[in-house]
Coordinates of C-alpha atoms in Angstrom, one line a residue:
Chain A
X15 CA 0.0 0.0 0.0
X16 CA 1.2 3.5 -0.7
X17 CA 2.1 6.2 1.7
X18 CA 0.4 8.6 -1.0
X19 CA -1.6 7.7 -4.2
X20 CA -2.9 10.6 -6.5
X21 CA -5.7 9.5 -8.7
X22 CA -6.8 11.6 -11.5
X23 CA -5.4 15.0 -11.0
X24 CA -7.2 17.5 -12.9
X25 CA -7.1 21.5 -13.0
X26 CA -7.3 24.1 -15.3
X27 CA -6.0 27.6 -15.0
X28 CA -8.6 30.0 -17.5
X29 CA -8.6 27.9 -20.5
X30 CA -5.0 25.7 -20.4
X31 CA -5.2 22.5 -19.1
X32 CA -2.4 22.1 -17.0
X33 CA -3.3 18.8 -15.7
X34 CA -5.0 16.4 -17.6
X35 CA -5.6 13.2 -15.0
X36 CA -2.0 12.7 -13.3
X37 CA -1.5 9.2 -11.6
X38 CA 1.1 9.2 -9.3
X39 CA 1.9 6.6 -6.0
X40 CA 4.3 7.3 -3.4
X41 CA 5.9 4.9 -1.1
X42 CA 7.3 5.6 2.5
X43 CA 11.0 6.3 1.7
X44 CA 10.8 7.1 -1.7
X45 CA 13.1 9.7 -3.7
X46 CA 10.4 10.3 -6.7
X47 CA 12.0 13.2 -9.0
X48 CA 9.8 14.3 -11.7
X49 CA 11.0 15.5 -15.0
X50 CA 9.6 17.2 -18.0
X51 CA 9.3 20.4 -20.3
X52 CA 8.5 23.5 -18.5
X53 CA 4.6 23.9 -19.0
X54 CA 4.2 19.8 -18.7
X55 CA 2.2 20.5 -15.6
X56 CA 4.9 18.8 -12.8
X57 CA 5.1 22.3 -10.4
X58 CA 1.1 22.5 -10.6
X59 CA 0.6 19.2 -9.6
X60 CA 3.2 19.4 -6.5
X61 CA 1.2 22.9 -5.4
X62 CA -1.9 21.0 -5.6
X63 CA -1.1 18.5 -3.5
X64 CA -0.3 20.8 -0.7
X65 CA -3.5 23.1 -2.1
X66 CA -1.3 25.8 -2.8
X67 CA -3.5 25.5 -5.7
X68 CA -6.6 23.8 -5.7
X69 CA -7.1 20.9 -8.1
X70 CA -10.4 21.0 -10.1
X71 CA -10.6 17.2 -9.6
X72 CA -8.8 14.1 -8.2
X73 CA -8.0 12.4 -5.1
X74 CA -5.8 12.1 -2.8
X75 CA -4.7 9.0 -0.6
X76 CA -2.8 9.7 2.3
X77 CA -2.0 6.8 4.5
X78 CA -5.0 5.1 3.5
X79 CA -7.2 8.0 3.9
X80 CA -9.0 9.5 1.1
X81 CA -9.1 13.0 0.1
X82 CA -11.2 15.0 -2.7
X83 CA -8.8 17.7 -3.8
X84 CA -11.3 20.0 -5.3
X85 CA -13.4 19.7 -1.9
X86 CA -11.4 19.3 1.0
X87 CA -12.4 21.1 3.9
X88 CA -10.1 24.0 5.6
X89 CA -9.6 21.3 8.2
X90 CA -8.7 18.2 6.1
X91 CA -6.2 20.7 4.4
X92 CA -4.5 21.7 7.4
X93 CA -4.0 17.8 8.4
X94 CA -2.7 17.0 5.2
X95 CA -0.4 20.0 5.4
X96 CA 0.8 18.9 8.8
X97 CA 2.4 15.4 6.8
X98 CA 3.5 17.4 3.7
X99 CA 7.0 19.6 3.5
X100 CA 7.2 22.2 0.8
X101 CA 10.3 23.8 -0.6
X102 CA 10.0 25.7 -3.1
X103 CA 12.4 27.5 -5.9
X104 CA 12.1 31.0 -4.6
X105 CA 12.8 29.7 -1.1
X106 CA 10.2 32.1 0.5
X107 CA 12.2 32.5 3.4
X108 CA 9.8 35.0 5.7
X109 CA 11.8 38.0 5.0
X110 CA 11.0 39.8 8.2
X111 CA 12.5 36.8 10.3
X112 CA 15.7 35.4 11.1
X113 CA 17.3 31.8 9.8
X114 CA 16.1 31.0 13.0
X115 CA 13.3 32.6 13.2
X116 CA 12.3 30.8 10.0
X117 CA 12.1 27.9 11.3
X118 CA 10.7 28.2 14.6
X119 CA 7.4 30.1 13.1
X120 CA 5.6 27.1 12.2
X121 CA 6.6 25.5 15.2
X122 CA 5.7 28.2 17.8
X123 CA 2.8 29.9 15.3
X124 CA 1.3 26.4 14.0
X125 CA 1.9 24.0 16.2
X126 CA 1.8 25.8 19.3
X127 CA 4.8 24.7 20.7
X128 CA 7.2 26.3 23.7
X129 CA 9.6 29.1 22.6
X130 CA 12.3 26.4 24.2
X131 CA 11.7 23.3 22.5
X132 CA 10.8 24.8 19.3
X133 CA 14.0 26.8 18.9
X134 CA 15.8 22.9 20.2
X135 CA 14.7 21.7 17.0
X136 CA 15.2 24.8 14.7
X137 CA 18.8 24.9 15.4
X138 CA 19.1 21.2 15.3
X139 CA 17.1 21.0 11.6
X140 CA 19.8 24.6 10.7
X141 CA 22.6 22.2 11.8
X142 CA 21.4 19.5 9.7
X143 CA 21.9 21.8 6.9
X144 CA 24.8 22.8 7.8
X145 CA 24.0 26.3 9.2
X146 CA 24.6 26.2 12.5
X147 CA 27.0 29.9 12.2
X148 CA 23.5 31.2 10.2
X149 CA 21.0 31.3 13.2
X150 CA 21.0 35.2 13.4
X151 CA 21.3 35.9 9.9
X152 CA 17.9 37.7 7.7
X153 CA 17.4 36.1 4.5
X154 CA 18.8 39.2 2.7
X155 CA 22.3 38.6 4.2
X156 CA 22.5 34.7 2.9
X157 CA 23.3 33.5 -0.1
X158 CA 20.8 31.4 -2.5
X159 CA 22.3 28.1 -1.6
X160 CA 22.2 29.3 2.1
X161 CA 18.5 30.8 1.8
X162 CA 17.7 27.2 0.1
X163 CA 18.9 25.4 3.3
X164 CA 17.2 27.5 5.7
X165 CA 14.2 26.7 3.5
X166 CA 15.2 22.6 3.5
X167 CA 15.3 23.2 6.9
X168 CA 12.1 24.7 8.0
X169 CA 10.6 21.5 6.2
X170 CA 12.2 19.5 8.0
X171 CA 11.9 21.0 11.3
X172 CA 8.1 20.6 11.1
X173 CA 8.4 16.7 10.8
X174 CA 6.6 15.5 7.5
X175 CA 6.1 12.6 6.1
X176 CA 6.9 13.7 2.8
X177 CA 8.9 17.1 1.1
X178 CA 8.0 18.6 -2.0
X179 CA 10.5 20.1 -3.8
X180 CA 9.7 22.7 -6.2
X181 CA 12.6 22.9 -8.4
X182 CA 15.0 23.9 -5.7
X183 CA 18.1 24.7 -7.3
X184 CA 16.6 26.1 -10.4
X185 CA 17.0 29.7 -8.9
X186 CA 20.4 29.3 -8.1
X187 CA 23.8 30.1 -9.5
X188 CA 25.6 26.8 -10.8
X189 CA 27.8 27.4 -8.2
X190 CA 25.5 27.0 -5.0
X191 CA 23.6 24.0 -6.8
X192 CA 26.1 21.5 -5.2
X193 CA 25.5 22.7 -1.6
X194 CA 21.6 22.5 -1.7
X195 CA 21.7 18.9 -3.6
X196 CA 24.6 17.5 -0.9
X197 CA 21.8 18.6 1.8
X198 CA 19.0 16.5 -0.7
X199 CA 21.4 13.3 -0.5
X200 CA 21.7 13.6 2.9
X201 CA 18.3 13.9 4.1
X202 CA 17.8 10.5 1.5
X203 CA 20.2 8.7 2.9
X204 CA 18.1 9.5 6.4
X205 CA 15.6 7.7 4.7
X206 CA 13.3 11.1 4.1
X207 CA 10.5 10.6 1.7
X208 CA 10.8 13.1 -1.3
X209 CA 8.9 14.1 -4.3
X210 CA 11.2 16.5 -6.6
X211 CA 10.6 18.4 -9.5
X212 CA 14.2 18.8 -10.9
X213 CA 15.9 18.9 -14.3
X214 CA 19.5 17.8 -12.2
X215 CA 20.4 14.2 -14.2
X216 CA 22.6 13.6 -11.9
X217 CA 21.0 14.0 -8.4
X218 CA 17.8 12.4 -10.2
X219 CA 20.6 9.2 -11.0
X220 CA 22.3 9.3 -8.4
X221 CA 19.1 9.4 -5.5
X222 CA 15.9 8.1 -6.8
X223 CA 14.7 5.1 -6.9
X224 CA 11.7 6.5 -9.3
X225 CA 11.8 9.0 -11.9
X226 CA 8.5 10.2 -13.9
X227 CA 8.2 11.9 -17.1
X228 CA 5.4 14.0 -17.5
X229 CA 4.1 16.4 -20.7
X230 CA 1.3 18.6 -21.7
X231 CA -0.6 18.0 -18.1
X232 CA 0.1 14.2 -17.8
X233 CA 3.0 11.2 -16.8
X234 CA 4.1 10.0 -20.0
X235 CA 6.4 6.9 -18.7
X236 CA 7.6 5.9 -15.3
X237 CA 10.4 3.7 -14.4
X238 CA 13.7 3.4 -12.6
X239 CA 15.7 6.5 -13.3
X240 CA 18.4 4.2 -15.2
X241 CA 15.1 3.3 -17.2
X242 CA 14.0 5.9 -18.1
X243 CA 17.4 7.8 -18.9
X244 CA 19.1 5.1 -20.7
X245 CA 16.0 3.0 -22.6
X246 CA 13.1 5.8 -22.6
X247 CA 10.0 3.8 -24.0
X248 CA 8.2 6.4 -25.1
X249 CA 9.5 9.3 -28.1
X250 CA 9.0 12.1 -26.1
X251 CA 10.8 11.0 -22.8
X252 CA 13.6 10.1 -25.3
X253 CA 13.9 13.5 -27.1
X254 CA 13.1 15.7 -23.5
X255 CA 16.5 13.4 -22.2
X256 CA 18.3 13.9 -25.3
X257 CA 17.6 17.9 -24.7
X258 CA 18.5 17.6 -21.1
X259 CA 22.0 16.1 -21.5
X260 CA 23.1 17.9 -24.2
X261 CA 22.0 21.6 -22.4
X262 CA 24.1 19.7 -19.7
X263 CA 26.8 18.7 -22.0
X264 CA 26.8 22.3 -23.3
X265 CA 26.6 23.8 -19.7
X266 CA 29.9 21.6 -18.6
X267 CA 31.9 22.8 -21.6
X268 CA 30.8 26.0 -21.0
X269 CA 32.3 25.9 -17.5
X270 CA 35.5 24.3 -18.8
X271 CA 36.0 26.9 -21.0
X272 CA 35.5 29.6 -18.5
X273 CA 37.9 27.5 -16.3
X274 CA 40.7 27.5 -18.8
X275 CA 40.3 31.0 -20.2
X276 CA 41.0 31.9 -16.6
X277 CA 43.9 29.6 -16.2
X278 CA 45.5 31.0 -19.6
X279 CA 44.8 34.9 -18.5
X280 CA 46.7 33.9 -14.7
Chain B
X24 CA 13.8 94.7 12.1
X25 CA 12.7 97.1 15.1
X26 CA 12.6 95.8 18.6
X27 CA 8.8 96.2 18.7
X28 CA 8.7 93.5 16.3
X29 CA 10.6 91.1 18.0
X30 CA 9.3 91.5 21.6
X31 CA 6.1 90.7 20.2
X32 CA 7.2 87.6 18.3
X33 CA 8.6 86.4 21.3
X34 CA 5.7 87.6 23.6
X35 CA 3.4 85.2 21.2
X36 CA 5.6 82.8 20.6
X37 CA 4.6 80.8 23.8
X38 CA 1.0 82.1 23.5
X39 CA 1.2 79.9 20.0
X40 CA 3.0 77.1 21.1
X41 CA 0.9 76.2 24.0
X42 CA -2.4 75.6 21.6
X43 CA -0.1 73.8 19.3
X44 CA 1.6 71.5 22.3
X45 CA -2.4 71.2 23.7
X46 CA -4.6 70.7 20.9
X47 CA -2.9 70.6 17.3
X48 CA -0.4 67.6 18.3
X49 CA -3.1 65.6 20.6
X50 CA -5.2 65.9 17.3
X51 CA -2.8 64.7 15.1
X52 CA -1.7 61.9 17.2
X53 CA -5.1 60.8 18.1
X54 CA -6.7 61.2 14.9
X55 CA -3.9 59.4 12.7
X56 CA -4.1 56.6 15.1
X57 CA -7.8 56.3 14.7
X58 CA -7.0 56.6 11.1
X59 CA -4.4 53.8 10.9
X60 CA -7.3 51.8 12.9
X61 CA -9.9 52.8 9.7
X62 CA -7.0 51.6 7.2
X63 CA -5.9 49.0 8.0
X64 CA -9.8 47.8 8.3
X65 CA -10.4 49.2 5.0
X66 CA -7.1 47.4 3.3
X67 CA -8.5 44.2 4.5
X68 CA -12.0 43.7 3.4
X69 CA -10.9 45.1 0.0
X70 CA -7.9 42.3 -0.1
X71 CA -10.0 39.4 1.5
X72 CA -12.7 40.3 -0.8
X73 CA -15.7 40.3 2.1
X74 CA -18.3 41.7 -0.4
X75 CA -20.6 44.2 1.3
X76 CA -17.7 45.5 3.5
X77 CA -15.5 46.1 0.8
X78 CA -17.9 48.0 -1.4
X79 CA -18.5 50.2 1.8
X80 CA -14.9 50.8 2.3
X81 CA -14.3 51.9 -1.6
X82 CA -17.4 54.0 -1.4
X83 CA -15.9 55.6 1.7
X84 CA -12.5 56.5 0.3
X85 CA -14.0 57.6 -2.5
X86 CA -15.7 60.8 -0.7
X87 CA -13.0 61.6 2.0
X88 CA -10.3 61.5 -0.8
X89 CA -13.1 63.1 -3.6
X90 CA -13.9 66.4 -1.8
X91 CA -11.8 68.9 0.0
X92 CA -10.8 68.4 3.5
X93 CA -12.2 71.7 4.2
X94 CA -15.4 71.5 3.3
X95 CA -15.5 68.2 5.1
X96 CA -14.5 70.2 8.1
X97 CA -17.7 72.6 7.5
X98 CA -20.6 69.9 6.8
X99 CA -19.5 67.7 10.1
X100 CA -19.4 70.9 12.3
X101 CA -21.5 73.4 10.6
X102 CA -23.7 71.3 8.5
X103 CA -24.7 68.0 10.7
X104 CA -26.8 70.5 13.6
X105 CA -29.1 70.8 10.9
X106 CA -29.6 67.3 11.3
X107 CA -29.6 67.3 15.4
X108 CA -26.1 66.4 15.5
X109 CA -24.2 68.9 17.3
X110 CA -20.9 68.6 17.7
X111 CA -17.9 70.7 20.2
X112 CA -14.9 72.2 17.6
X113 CA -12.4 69.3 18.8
X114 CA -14.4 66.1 18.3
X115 CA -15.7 67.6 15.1
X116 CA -12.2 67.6 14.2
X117 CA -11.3 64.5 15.3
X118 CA -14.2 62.9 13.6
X119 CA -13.1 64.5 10.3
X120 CA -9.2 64.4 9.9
X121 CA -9.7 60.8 11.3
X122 CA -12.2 59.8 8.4
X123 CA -9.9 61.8 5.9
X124 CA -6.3 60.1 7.1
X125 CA -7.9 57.2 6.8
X126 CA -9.4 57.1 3.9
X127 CA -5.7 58.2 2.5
X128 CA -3.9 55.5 4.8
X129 CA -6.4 53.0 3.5
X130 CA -4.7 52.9 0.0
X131 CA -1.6 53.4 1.0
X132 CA -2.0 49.7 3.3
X133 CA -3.6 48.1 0.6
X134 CA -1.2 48.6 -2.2
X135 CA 1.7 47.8 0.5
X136 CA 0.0 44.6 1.3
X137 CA -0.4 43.7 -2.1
X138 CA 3.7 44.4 -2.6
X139 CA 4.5 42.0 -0.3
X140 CA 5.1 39.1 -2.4
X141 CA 2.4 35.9 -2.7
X142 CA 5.1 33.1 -1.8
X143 CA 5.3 34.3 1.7
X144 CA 1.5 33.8 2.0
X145 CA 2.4 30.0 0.5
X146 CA 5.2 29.5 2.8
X147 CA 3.2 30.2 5.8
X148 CA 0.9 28.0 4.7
X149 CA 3.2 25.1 4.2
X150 CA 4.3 25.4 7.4
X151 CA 0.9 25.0 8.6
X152 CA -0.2 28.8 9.6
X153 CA -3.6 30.1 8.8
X154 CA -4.5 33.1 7.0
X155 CA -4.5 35.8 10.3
X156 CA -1.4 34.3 11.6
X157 CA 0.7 35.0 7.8
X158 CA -1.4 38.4 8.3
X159 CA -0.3 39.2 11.6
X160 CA 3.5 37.8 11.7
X161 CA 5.1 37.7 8.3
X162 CA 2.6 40.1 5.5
X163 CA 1.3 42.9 7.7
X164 CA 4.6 43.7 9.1
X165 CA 6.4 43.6 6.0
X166 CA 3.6 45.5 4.2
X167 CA 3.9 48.6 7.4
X168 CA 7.8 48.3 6.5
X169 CA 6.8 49.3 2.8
X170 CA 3.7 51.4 3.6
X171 CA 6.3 53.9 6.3
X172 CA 7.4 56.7 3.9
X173 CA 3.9 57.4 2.5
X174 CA 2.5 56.9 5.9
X175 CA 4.5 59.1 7.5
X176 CA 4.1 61.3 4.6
X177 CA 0.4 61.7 5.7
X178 CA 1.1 62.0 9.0
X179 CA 3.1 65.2 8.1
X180 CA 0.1 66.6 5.7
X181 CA -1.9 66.0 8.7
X182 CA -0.1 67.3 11.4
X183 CA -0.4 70.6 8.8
X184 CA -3.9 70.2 8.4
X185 CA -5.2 70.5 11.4
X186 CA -4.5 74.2 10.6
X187 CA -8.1 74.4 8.6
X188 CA -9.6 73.8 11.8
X189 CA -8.8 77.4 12.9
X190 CA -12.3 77.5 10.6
X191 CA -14.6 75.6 12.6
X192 CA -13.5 77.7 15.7
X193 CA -11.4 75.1 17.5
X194 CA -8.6 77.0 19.6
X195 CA -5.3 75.2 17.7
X196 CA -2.1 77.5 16.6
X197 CA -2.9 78.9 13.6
X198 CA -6.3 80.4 15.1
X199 CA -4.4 81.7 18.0
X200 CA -1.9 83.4 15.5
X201 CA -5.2 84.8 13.4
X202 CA -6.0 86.1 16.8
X203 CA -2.7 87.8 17.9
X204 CA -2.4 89.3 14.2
X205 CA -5.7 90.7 14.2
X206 CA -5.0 92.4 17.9
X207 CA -1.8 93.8 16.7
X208 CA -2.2 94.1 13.1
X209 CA 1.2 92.3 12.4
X210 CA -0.3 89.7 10.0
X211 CA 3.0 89.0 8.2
X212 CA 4.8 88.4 11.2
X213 CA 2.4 86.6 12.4
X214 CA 1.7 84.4 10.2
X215 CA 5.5 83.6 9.9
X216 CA 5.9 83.4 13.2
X217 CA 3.3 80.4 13.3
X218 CA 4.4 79.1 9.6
X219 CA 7.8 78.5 11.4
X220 CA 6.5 76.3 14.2
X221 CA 4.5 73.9 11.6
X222 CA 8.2 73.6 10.0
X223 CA 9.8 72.7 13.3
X224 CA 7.2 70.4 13.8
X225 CA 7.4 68.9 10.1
X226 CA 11.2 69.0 10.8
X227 CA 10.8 66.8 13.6
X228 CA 8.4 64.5 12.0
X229 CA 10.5 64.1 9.1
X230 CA 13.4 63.3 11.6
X231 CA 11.4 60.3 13.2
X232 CA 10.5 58.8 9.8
X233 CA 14.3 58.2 9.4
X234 CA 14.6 56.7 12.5
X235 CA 11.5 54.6 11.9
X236 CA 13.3 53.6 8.8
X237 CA 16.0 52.6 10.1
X238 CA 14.3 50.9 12.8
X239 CA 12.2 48.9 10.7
X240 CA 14.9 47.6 8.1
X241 CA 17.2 45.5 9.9
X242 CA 16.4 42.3 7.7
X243 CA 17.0 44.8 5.1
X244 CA 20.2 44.7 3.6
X245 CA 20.6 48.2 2.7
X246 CA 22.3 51.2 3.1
X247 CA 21.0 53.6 5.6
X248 CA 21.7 56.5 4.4
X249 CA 20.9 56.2 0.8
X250 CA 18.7 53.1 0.5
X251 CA 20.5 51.2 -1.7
X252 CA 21.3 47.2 -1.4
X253 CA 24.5 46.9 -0.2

């Protein structure tokens, strides 16, 4: 049985269809990455399944208990949101509060929990990270990859059962995208279930144990991410990877290039 | 100058002063904070949409910020005994500037509101908050952070404004200056005399709103003195 099974995920923004009846099951300890062109619908459907939009239709299993999407009640969605992590590619750090601060907002505001106990854990899930000299810091005064963390960890700190990631190094410099993926691995190896919407081959090789393509609103194959990289079924998974690895290809030559202009200017 | 002159600017410089420290300050403090009250109100039914409410508040800002202050001034105090409804010169006043700075304020809160960008509503969310907790603790404060240069704009414009209620016979500064002038027919140096207390007091004003800035942006990373990101 599935931690989480979506079942016919529908919605339509004005007259696009951005999802068309999405399938999708989750199991405890999965690393699912999702994959596909921009406008295939993959963001949308990880919003709707923490209602930050609300699908037109489908439903939602989580842990064997059923869910309407397009009617869930204010209370149903703030159970569901209690299991759910979201990080997202802007980070939406709360600009008016510390790293800290951050995370302890859902704790104290939310959950209702002491001052003491909740700031315990906020500085444990900024350590995780790998912030622990960040605490005091605004969002302003960190870096991307540093704002991405703090976001990574005021997921975490709230103790879901699952982490949606919203294309999380897609606003960052090439540089920083290393430091936010090493947190990713680590939180898998801990064994934290993850959905992630990413366009990184290699994290998406390296991590998952299922990859889904989706297009034009729905999944278009599913398989192993060695499946569906190296022996795509379908045409369009093949010709989205084909894209994907050469913009990569191009990316890392660019970079080498840059490298050894440098090295012949020194 | 001759020393007639200036012993009688100084003679009713206190005799000006004392209605501005007793009546035109209290009246702009207490009517901008009833104002602020009225906006902030105002900015929220329009943003959360509650229907009657918000056509109410629209309709409201539409007439304080329509028609002149001054003529407000007139129907409250002059105009509403026709109706029964008679009113002393000071809660006239307060009655009026409040409705007027708020209706002002009220635009200024909802357009700062709507600035403060949608993903910290989401994150709140995802972190399990409701809708008056984001309000309260991560939009409203940002949005006052945004709104503090056109607020205390007003407050300035206010704190001037209370001048127009020398008209409806309340005892503030400028009326007392009207009344020295008229006494000692010395209108111009009067009427600089208490022109120069509003700019003291404007000064001051002006002086807190950098503070306030200042204040308010430390999880800004800017420059204080010229407002650029560092």
């Amino acid at each position: 049985m599935s931690m989480i099974e979506l079942i016919n995920i529908c919605k339509t923004f004005g007259d696009g269809e951005v999802l068309r009846g999405v399938d999708l099951q989750v199991n405890k300890g999965d690393i699912v990455v999702i994959l596909g062109p921009s406008g295939s619908g993959k963001t949308t459907l990880l919003r709707c399944m923490d209602f930050l939009e609300r699908a037109d239709q489908g439903v939602m299993i989580f842990d064997e208990e059923r869910t309407e999407l397009a009617t869930a009640s204010k209370h149903t969605i703030a159970a569901l949101r209690k299991k759910i992590g979201f990080v997202f590619q802007n980070y939406n750090l709360f600009a008016n509060k510390t790293a800290l601060g951050n995370v302890m907002e859902g704790l104290t505001v939310a959950r209702r929990m002491h001052k003491k106990e909740a700031e315990q854990i906020a500085k444990a899930a900024l350590d995780r990270v790998g912030l622990s000299d960040r605490y005091d810091y605004y969002p302003s005064q960190l870096s991307g990859g540093q704002q991405q963390r703090v976001g990574i960890a005021r997921a975490i700190a709230m103790n879901p059962e699952v982490i949606l990631f919203d294309e999380p190094t897609s606003a960052l410099d090439p540089e920083l995208v290393s430091e936010v993926l090493d947190v990713m691995k680590k939180l898998a190896q801990d064994g934290v279930t993850m959905v992630v919407v990413t366009h990184e081959m290699g994290f998406a090789r390296q991590v998952a144990n299922k990859a889904i393509f989706m297009d034009q609103g729905v999944v278009v194959e599913q398989g192993t991410p060695a499946q569906l990289f190296d022996a795509p079924r379908e045409e369009r998974t093949r010709q989205f990877i084909r894209k994907i690895l050469k913009e990569e290809a191009e990316d890392n030559k660019a970079i080498d290039t840059a490298a050894e202009d440098r090295t012949t200017e020194g | 100058m001759d020393g007639k002159i200036v012993s009688l600017l100084i003679d009713s410089f206190w005799k000006i002063l004392l209605p501005g420290l007793k009546i035109t300050i209290p009246l702009t403090v207490i009517t901008f904070a009833i104002g602020m009250v009225l906006a902030l109100f105002c900015a929220m039914v329009q943003i959360t949409n509650v229907k009657v409410l918000s056509q109410i508040s629209k309709f409201y800002i539409w007439i304080f910020r329509g028609t002149p202050l001054l003529i407000q001034l007139f129907i409250i105090f002059y105009g509403l005994p026709k109706l029964g409804i008679l009113l002393d010169a000071f809660p006239a006043a307060v009655i009026t500037f409040s409705l007027n700075i708020g209706a002002y304020n009220a635009e200024v809160m909802r357009a700062a509101i709507l600035a403060v960008p949608v993903g910290q509503m989401e994150a709140g969310y995802s972190v399990g908050m409701n809708y008056f907790q984001i309000m309260a603790r991560i939009v409203l404060p940002q949005a006052f952070r945004i709104a503090f240069p056109s607020l205390s704009n007003n407050l300035i414009s206010l704190n001037k404004d209370t001048s127009l209620a020398a008209s409806i016979t309340l005892g503030e500064m400028f009326l007392a200056a009207q009344r020295i002038a008229a006494r000692t027919f010395e209108p111009l140096a009067l009427y600089c005399e208490v022109a120069f207390i509003y700019l003291i007091m404007s000064t001051v004003l002006a002086k807190l709103q950098t503070w306030g800035e200042k204040k308010l942006s430390v999880h800004e990373r800017r420059d204080n003195e010229t407002g650029r990101p560092l």
